[in-house]
C-alpha cells in the first residue's frame, strides 16, 4: 500500500531525479566538471568535487552548492596523475559521502606541439590524467556499484575521441583510448544496471579553451578573435562555443533512470563537427 511518505518521496524523486545519489565528478573545480556538478546538485545529487585551485575558492564553491541546492557537497583534492591518489579519493567518497553511484571522469589537460617536438613528460601526464585516471576510478567504483545494482559512469571524452587534429597527439590518443575503455566497461557490466557512456564535446568555453586561445594567438601572432573564428571554431559548423550547462544537461540525463538502456555510446556535443 502507498503511504503519504511514499507519495512524497516519489513526487520529490520526479522533481529531482538524482535525489540521494552520490556523484563524484573529477576535475570539477572549473569548467565542464563544475557545470556538471551544478547540474547534478540542482537535481538533488550529493556531490564529491575534485580538482585543483585556490582552497578558499573551492570551499566557497562547495558551500554554494550545498546552500543553493540543499544537498551535501564534499571535496577531495587528489592529483589524478597518481594512481594512489585516485584510490584515496575513492576511499574518501566511500567514507564521507557513502559511496559513488555516479562517476564522471572529466579531469583533463592539454598540450599542443608537433609529434617530433612533443615533450615526453607532457605525453605521460596527459595519458595519466586524461585516460589512466578514468581506468583507476572505474576499477575502484565498480565493485560497489555492482553490489548496489546501480551505477552510471560518464566519461568526458572529446570530439578528439572521434577525429584527430594536428599537434594534439597525446590528447587525441588519450581521448580515443577513453572511448575504447567506455565500450569495454559498458559490455562487461551490461547486465548489472550500470551504464558507461562518453560525452564528446567540441569546443566548450572554459578556462582550458581560454588558455588555448591565448597560446594560439601567441604562436600564430594573430588577435584572439581571429583564433576563435579561424582556428578553434573553423571545424565547428554551428560556429559557437557550447556552454558548460549543455554538457551538464546531457550528463544529468545519462545519470538518470530514464537512460538505463543507453550504454557504450560516444555522444557528440560538437555543433556538427564530427558530421564532416
Ligand atoms: P578546465 O581546465 O576548465 O578544467 C579541468 C579540471 O581538471 C580542473 O578542475 C582542474 O583542476 C582539473 N585537473 C587538471 N589536472 C588535474 C589532476 N592532475 N588531478 C585532478 N584534477 C585535475 O577544463 P575543461 O575545458 O572544463 O575540460 C574538462 C574536460 O572536458 C577535459 O577532460 C577536457 O579534455 C574535456 N573537453 C573540453 C572541451 C572544451 O572545449 N573545453 C572540449 C572537449 C573535451
PDB file of N, CA and C in Angstrom, residues 63-138:
ATOM      1  N   UNK A  63      30.401  25.149  -0.610  1.00  0.00           N
ATOM      2  CA  UNK A  63      29.338  25.648   0.273  1.00  0.00           C
ATOM      3  C   UNK A  63      28.168  26.214  -0.540  1.00  0.00           C
ATOM      4  N   UNK A  64      28.490  26.875  -1.648  1.00  0.00           N
ATOM      5  CA  UNK A  64      27.421  27.433  -2.500  1.00  0.00           C
ATOM      6  C   UNK A  64      26.552  26.310  -3.067  1.00  0.00           C
ATOM      7  N   UNK A  65      27.189  25.199  -3.467  1.00  0.00           N
ATOM      8  CA  UNK A  65      26.410  24.055  -3.972  1.00  0.00           C
ATOM      9  C   UNK A  65      25.445  23.571  -2.896  1.00  0.00           C
ATOM     10  N   UNK A  66      25.966  23.453  -1.671  1.00  0.00           N
ATOM     11  CA  UNK A  66      25.126  22.955  -0.568  1.00  0.00           C
ATOM     12  C   UNK A  66      23.950  23.894  -0.318  1.00  0.00           C
ATOM     13  N   UNK A  67      24.266  25.187  -0.239  1.00  0.00           N
ATOM     14  CA  UNK A  67      23.225  26.142   0.157  1.00  0.00           C
ATOM     15  C   UNK A  67      22.212  26.387  -0.959  1.00  0.00           C
ATOM     16  N   UNK A  68      22.699  26.419  -2.196  1.00  0.00           N
ATOM     17  CA  UNK A  68      21.782  26.712  -3.308  1.00  0.00           C
ATOM     18  C   UNK A  68      20.834  25.547  -3.566  1.00  0.00           C
ATOM     19  N   UNK A  69      21.370  24.326  -3.421  1.00  0.00           N
ATOM     20  CA  UNK A  69      20.578  23.170  -3.871  1.00  0.00           C
ATOM     21  C   UNK A  69      20.133  22.244  -2.742  1.00  0.00           C
ATOM     22  N   UNK A  70      20.463  22.603  -1.499  1.00  0.00           N
ATOM     23  CA  UNK A  70      20.037  21.793  -0.359  1.00  0.00           C
ATOM     24  C   UNK A  70      20.510  20.337  -0.505  1.00  0.00           C
ATOM     25  N   UNK A  71      21.802  20.204  -0.816  1.00  0.00           N
ATOM     26  CA  UNK A  71      22.431  18.872  -0.920  1.00  0.00           C
ATOM     27  C   UNK A  71      23.744  18.922  -0.126  1.00  0.00           C
ATOM     28  N   UNK A  72      24.299  17.755   0.190  1.00  0.00           N
ATOM     29  CA  UNK A  72      25.636  17.727   0.790  1.00  0.00           C
ATOM     30  C   UNK A  72      26.669  17.770  -0.327  1.00  0.00           C
ATOM     31  N   UNK A  73      27.767  18.471  -0.077  1.00  0.00           N
ATOM     32  CA  UNK A  73      28.851  18.509  -1.068  1.00  0.00           C
ATOM     33  C   UNK A  73      30.187  18.329  -0.352  1.00  0.00           C
ATOM     34  N   UNK A  74      31.044  17.519  -0.946  1.00  0.00           N
ATOM     35  CA  UNK A  74      32.349  17.199  -0.368  1.00  0.00           C
ATOM     36  C   UNK A  74      33.426  17.563  -1.385  1.00  0.00           C
ATOM     37  N   UNK A  75      34.673  17.574  -0.923  1.00  0.00           N
ATOM     38  CA  UNK A  75      35.781  17.869  -1.848  1.00  0.00           C
ATOM     39  C   UNK A  75      36.989  17.022  -1.484  1.00  0.00           C
ATOM     40  N   UNK A  76      37.626  16.446  -2.496  1.00  0.00           N
ATOM     41  CA  UNK A  76      38.915  15.765  -2.305  1.00  0.00           C
ATOM     42  C   UNK A  76      39.872  16.258  -3.386  1.00  0.00           C
ATOM     43  N   UNK A  77      41.049  16.686  -2.969  1.00  0.00           N
ATOM     44  CA  UNK A  77      41.972  17.329  -3.916  1.00  0.00           C
ATOM     45  C   UNK A  77      42.976  16.385  -4.551  1.00  0.00           C
ATOM     46  N   UNK A  78      42.610  15.127  -4.773  1.00  0.00           N
ATOM     47  CA  UNK A  78      43.550  14.149  -5.353  1.00  0.00           C
ATOM     48  C   UNK A  78      44.176  14.664  -6.646  1.00  0.00           C
ATOM     49  N   UNK A  79      45.483  14.461  -6.771  1.00  0.00           N
ATOM     50  CA  UNK A  79      46.167  14.687  -8.042  1.00  0.00           C
ATOM     51  C   UNK A  79      46.024  13.396  -8.846  1.00  0.00           C
ATOM     52  N   UNK A  80      45.173  13.432  -9.862  1.00  0.00           N
ATOM     53  CA  UNK A  80      44.790  12.208 -10.570  1.00  0.00           C
ATOM     54  C   UNK A  80      45.894  11.636 -11.449  1.00  0.00           C
ATOM     55  N   UNK A  81      47.017  12.348 -11.533  1.00  0.00           N
ATOM     56  CA  UNK A  81      48.138  11.761 -12.277  1.00  0.00           C
ATOM     57  C   UNK A  81      48.768  10.625 -11.463  1.00  0.00           C
ATOM     58  N   UNK A  82      48.385  10.522 -10.179  1.00  0.00           N
ATOM     59  CA  UNK A  82      48.946   9.471  -9.317  1.00  0.00           C
ATOM     60  C   UNK A  82      47.870   8.433  -9.000  1.00  0.00           C
ATOM     61  N   UNK A  83      48.020   7.196  -9.459  1.00  0.00           N
ATOM     62  CA  UNK A  83      47.004   6.168  -9.208  1.00  0.00           C
ATOM     63  C   UNK A  83      46.667   6.026  -7.724  1.00  0.00           C
ATOM     64  N   UNK A  84      47.673   6.155  -6.845  1.00  0.00           N
ATOM     65  CA  UNK A  84      47.404   6.008  -5.408  1.00  0.00           C
ATOM     66  C   UNK A  84      46.448   7.094  -4.929  1.00  0.00           C
ATOM     67  N   UNK A  85      46.564   8.298  -5.512  1.00  0.00           N
ATOM     68  CA  UNK A  85      45.684   9.401  -5.110  1.00  0.00           C
ATOM     69  C   UNK A  85      44.248   9.141  -5.577  1.00  0.00           C
ATOM     70  N   UNK A  86      44.092   8.494  -6.723  1.00  0.00           N
ATOM     71  CA  UNK A  86      42.742   8.133  -7.176  1.00  0.00           C
ATOM     72  C   UNK A  86      42.117   7.197  -6.141  1.00  0.00           C
ATOM     73  N   UNK A  87      42.912   6.256  -5.644  1.00  0.00           N
ATOM     74  CA  UNK A  87      42.440   5.324  -4.616  1.00  0.00           C
ATOM     75  C   UNK A  87      42.024   6.057  -3.346  1.00  0.00           C
ATOM     76  N   UNK A  88      42.821   7.054  -2.953  1.00  0.00           N
ATOM     77  CA  UNK A  88      42.492   7.823  -1.739  1.00  0.00           C
ATOM     78  C   UNK A  88      41.179   8.590  -1.939  1.00  0.00           C
ATOM     79  N   UNK A  89      40.991   9.148  -3.139  1.00  0.00           N
ATOM     80  CA  UNK A  89      39.758   9.895  -3.428  1.00  0.00           C
ATOM     81  C   UNK A  89      38.533   8.974  -3.378  1.00  0.00           C
ATOM     82  N   UNK A  90      38.659   7.792  -3.947  1.00  0.00           N
ATOM     83  CA  UNK A  90      37.524   6.862  -3.959  1.00  0.00           C
ATOM     84  C   UNK A  90      37.203   6.402  -2.532  1.00  0.00           C
ATOM     85  N   UNK A  91      38.246   6.159  -1.729  1.00  0.00           N
ATOM     86  CA  UNK A  91      38.038   5.746  -0.336  1.00  0.00           C
ATOM     87  C   UNK A  91      37.364   6.873   0.449  1.00  0.00           C
ATOM     88  N   UNK A  92      37.772   8.106   0.157  1.00  0.00           N
ATOM     89  CA  UNK A  92      37.161   9.276   0.822  1.00  0.00           C
ATOM     90  C   UNK A  92      35.670   9.368   0.461  1.00  0.00           C
ATOM     91  N   UNK A  93      35.356   9.202  -0.828  1.00  0.00           N
ATOM     92  CA  UNK A  93      33.952   9.294  -1.263  1.00  0.00           C
ATOM     93  C   UNK A  93      33.117   8.221  -0.581  1.00  0.00           C
ATOM     94  N   UNK A  94      33.706   7.061  -0.421  1.00  0.00           N
ATOM     95  CA  UNK A  94      33.011   5.957   0.232  1.00  0.00           C
ATOM     96  C   UNK A  94      32.760   6.300   1.704  1.00  0.00           C
ATOM     97  N   UNK A  95      33.808   6.765   2.382  1.00  0.00           N
ATOM     98  CA  UNK A  95      33.715   7.012   3.828  1.00  0.00           C
ATOM     99  C   UNK A  95      32.838   8.229   4.140  1.00  0.00           C
ATOM    100  N   UNK A  96      32.984   9.296   3.380  1.00  0.00           N
ATOM    101  CA  UNK A  96      32.306  10.554   3.732  1.00  0.00           C
ATOM    102  C   UNK A  96      30.934  10.708   3.083  1.00  0.00           C
ATOM    103  N   UNK A  97      30.807  10.274   1.818  1.00  0.00           N
ATOM    104  CA  UNK A  97      29.552  10.510   1.098  1.00  0.00           C
ATOM    105  C   UNK A  97      28.703   9.248   0.981  1.00  0.00           C
ATOM    106  N   UNK A  98      29.287   8.110   1.353  1.00  0.00           N
ATOM    107  CA  UNK A  98      28.512   6.866   1.338  1.00  0.00           C
ATOM    108  C   UNK A  98      28.635   6.077   0.055  1.00  0.00           C
ATOM    109  N   UNK A  99      29.654   6.344  -0.747  1.00  0.00           N
ATOM    110  CA  UNK A  99      29.856   5.564  -1.980  1.00  0.00           C
ATOM    111  C   UNK A  99      29.723   6.432  -3.212  1.00  0.00           C
ATOM    112  N   UNK A 100      29.848   5.817  -4.361  1.00  0.00           N
ATOM    113  CA  UNK A 100      29.745   6.569  -5.622  1.00  0.00           C
ATOM    114  C   UNK A 100      28.722   5.869  -6.528  1.00  0.00           C
ATOM    115  N   UNK A 101      27.583   6.519  -6.735  1.00  0.00           N
ATOM    116  CA  UNK A 101      26.565   5.971  -7.654  1.00  0.00           C
ATOM    117  C   UNK A 101      26.809   6.452  -9.075  1.00  0.00           C
ATOM    118  N   UNK A 102      27.303   7.678  -9.174  1.00  0.00           N
ATOM    119  CA  UNK A 102      27.537   8.294 -10.494  1.00  0.00           C
ATOM    120  C   UNK A 102      28.986   8.773 -10.514  1.00  0.00           C
ATOM    121  N   UNK A 103      29.743   8.262 -11.453  1.00  0.00           N
ATOM    122  CA  UNK A 103      31.156   8.656 -11.566  1.00  0.00           C
ATOM    123  C   UNK A 103      31.336   9.401 -12.884  1.00  0.00           C
ATOM    124  N   UNK A 104      31.805  10.621 -12.810  1.00  0.00           N
ATOM    125  CA  UNK A 104      32.087  11.379 -14.032  1.00  0.00           C
ATOM    126  C   UNK A 104      33.600  11.594 -14.120  1.00  0.00           C
ATOM    127  N   UNK A 105      34.214  10.946 -15.079  1.00  0.00           N
ATOM    128  CA  UNK A 105      35.652  11.115 -15.311  1.00  0.00           C
ATOM    129  C   UNK A 105      35.813  12.279 -16.276  1.00  0.00           C
ATOM    130  N   UNK A 106      36.134  13.410 -15.711  1.00  0.00           N
ATOM    131  CA  UNK A 106      36.151  14.645 -16.504  1.00  0.00           C
ATOM    132  C   UNK A 106      37.501  15.344 -16.524  1.00  0.00           C
ATOM    133  N   UNK A 107      38.329  15.163 -15.482  1.00  0.00           N
ATOM    134  CA  UNK A 107      39.586  15.920 -15.395  1.00  0.00           C
ATOM    135  C   UNK A 107      40.405  15.729 -16.667  1.00  0.00           C
ATOM    136  N   UNK A 108      40.974  16.798 -17.136  1.00  0.00           N
ATOM    137  CA  UNK A 108      41.779  16.668 -18.352  1.00  0.00           C
ATOM    138  C   UNK A 108      42.698  17.858 -18.526  1.00  0.00           C
ATOM    139  N   UNK A 109      43.818  17.599 -19.205  1.00  0.00           N
ATOM    140  CA  UNK A 109      44.747  18.675 -19.552  1.00  0.00           C
ATOM    141  C   UNK A 109      45.084  18.557 -21.033  1.00  0.00           C
ATOM    142  N   UNK A 110      45.717  19.579 -21.545  1.00  0.00           N
ATOM    143  CA  UNK A 110      46.024  19.623 -22.980  1.00  0.00           C
ATOM    144  C   UNK A 110      47.455  20.134 -23.155  1.00  0.00           C
ATOM    145  N   UNK A 111      48.128  19.712 -24.197  1.00  0.00           N
ATOM    146  CA  UNK A 111      49.373  20.354 -24.610  1.00  0.00           C
ATOM    147  C   UNK A 111      49.438  20.259 -26.127  1.00  0.00           C
ATOM    148  N   UNK A 112      49.832  21.363 -26.749  1.00  0.00           N
ATOM    149  CA  UNK A 112      49.806  21.447 -28.204  1.00  0.00           C
ATOM    150  C   UNK A 112      51.230  21.571 -28.728  1.00  0.00           C
ATOM    151  N   UNK A 113      51.668  20.574 -29.509  1.00  0.00           N
ATOM    152  CA  UNK A 113      53.014  20.604 -30.125  1.00  0.00           C
ATOM    153  C   UNK A 113      53.068  19.524 -31.198  1.00  0.00           C
ATOM    154  N   UNK A 114      53.946  19.724 -32.173  1.00  0.00           N
ATOM    155  CA  UNK A 114      54.135  18.689 -33.204  1.00  0.00           C
ATOM    156  C   UNK A 114      54.680  17.418 -32.552  1.00  0.00           C
ATOM    157  N   UNK A 115      54.356  16.273 -33.155  1.00  0.00           N
ATOM    158  CA  UNK A 115      54.754  14.988 -32.551  1.00  0.00           C
ATOM    159  C   UNK A 115      56.252  14.955 -32.269  1.00  0.00           C
ATOM    160  N   UNK A 116      57.063  15.406 -33.251  1.00  0.00           N
ATOM    161  CA  UNK A 116      58.513  15.287 -33.051  1.00  0.00           C
ATOM    162  C   UNK A 116      59.080  16.347 -32.116  1.00  0.00           C
ATOM    163  N   UNK A 117      58.204  17.250 -31.639  1.00  0.00           N
ATOM    164  CA  UNK A 117      58.659  18.221 -30.641  1.00  0.00           C
ATOM    165  C   UNK A 117      57.866  18.056 -29.337  1.00  0.00           C
ATOM    166  N   UNK A 118      57.090  16.982 -29.262  1.00  0.00           N
ATOM    167  CA  UNK A 118      56.190  16.817 -28.110  1.00  0.00           C
ATOM    168  C   UNK A 118      56.990  16.358 -26.897  1.00  0.00           C
ATOM    169  N   UNK A 119      56.987  17.119 -25.799  1.00  0.00           N
ATOM    170  CA  UNK A 119      57.795  16.711 -24.634  1.00  0.00           C
ATOM    171  C   UNK A 119      57.269  15.395 -24.051  1.00  0.00           C
ATOM    172  N   UNK A 120      58.133  14.370 -23.931  1.00  0.00           N
ATOM    173  CA  UNK A 120      57.674  13.070 -23.422  1.00  0.00           C
ATOM    174  C   UNK A 120      56.982  13.164 -22.065  1.00  0.00           C
ATOM    175  N   UNK A 121      57.429  14.094 -21.206  1.00  0.00           N
ATOM    176  CA  UNK A 121      56.786  14.187 -19.884  1.00  0.00           C
ATOM    177  C   UNK A 121      55.360  14.727 -20.004  1.00  0.00           C
ATOM    178  N   UNK A 122      55.105  15.546 -21.038  1.00  0.00           N
ATOM    179  CA  UNK A 122      53.728  16.032 -21.277  1.00  0.00           C
ATOM    180  C   UNK A 122      52.859  14.878 -21.781  1.00  0.00           C
ATOM    181  N   UNK A 123      53.438  14.040 -22.659  1.00  0.00           N
ATOM    182  CA  UNK A 123      52.715  12.860 -23.143  1.00  0.00           C
ATOM    183  C   UNK A 123      52.288  12.002 -21.951  1.00  0.00           C
ATOM    184  N   UNK A 124      53.250  11.718 -21.066  1.00  0.00           N
ATOM    185  CA  UNK A 124      52.963  10.854 -19.914  1.00  0.00           C
ATOM    186  C   UNK A 124      51.877  11.475 -19.024  1.00  0.00           C
ATOM    187  N   UNK A 125      51.962  12.786 -18.803  1.00  0.00           N
ATOM    188  CA  UNK A 125      50.993  13.443 -17.912  1.00  0.00           C
ATOM    189  C   UNK A 125      49.597  13.411 -18.536  1.00  0.00           C
ATOM    190  N   UNK A 126      49.506  13.662 -19.834  1.00  0.00           N
ATOM    191  CA  UNK A 126      48.189  13.679 -20.493  1.00  0.00           C
ATOM    192  C   UNK A 126      47.573  12.278 -20.480  1.00  0.00           C
ATOM    193  N   UNK A 127      48.376  11.280 -20.770  1.00  0.00           N
ATOM    194  CA  UNK A 127      47.848   9.899 -20.735  1.00  0.00           C
ATOM    195  C   UNK A 127      47.403   9.532 -19.317  1.00  0.00           C
ATOM    196  N   UNK A 128      48.197   9.956 -18.316  1.00  0.00           N
ATOM    197  CA  UNK A 128      47.876   9.604 -16.921  1.00  0.00           C
ATOM    198  C   UNK A 128      46.577  10.269 -16.469  1.00  0.00           C
ATOM    199  N   UNK A 129      46.431  11.565 -16.770  1.00  0.00           N
ATOM    200  CA  UNK A 129      45.269  12.309 -16.247  1.00  0.00           C
ATOM    201  C   UNK A 129      44.031  12.060 -17.116  1.00  0.00           C
ATOM    202  N   UNK A 130      44.184  12.130 -18.429  1.00  0.00           N
ATOM    203  CA  UNK A 130      43.016  12.068 -19.325  1.00  0.00           C
ATOM    204  C   UNK A 130      42.513  10.644 -19.555  1.00  0.00           C
ATOM    205  N   UNK A 131      43.384   9.635 -19.358  1.00  0.00           N
ATOM    206  CA  UNK A 131      42.963   8.255 -19.645  1.00  0.00           C
ATOM    207  C   UNK A 131      43.114   7.328 -18.435  1.00  0.00           C
ATOM    208  N   UNK A 132      44.328   7.224 -17.905  1.00  0.00           N
ATOM    209  CA  UNK A 132      44.547   6.207 -16.862  1.00  0.00           C
ATOM    210  C   UNK A 132      43.756   6.501 -15.596  1.00  0.00           C
ATOM    211  N   UNK A 133      43.559   7.787 -15.262  1.00  0.00           N
ATOM    212  CA  UNK A 133      42.808   8.089 -14.032  1.00  0.00           C
ATOM    213  C   UNK A 133      41.369   7.588 -14.162  1.00  0.00           C
ATOM    214  N   UNK A 134      40.818   7.607 -15.373  1.00  0.00           N
ATOM    215  CA  UNK A 134      39.459   7.091 -15.575  1.00  0.00           C
ATOM    216  C   UNK A 134      39.434   5.577 -15.329  1.00  0.00           C
ATOM    217  N   UNK A 135      40.450   4.886 -15.833  1.00  0.00           N
ATOM    218  CA  UNK A 135      40.549   3.436 -15.581  1.00  0.00           C
ATOM    219  C   UNK A 135      40.590   3.151 -14.081  1.00  0.00           C
ATOM    220  N   UNK A 136      41.443   3.897 -13.361  1.00  0.00           N
ATOM    221  CA  UNK A 136      41.593   3.624 -11.924  1.00  0.00           C
ATOM    222  C   UNK A 136      40.299   3.940 -11.168  1.00  0.00           C
ATOM    223  N   UNK A 137      39.667   5.050 -11.500  1.00  0.00           N
ATOM    224  CA  UNK A 137      38.421   5.414 -10.797  1.00  0.00           C
ATOM    225  C   UNK A 137      37.332   4.386 -11.103  1.00  0.00           C
ATOM    226  N   UNK A 138      37.229   3.968 -12.361  1.00  0.00           N
ATOM    227  CA  UNK A 138      36.196   2.989 -12.739  1.00  0.00           C
ATOM    228  C   UNK A 138      36.454   1.659 -12.028  1.00  0.00           C
TER     229      UNK A 138
END
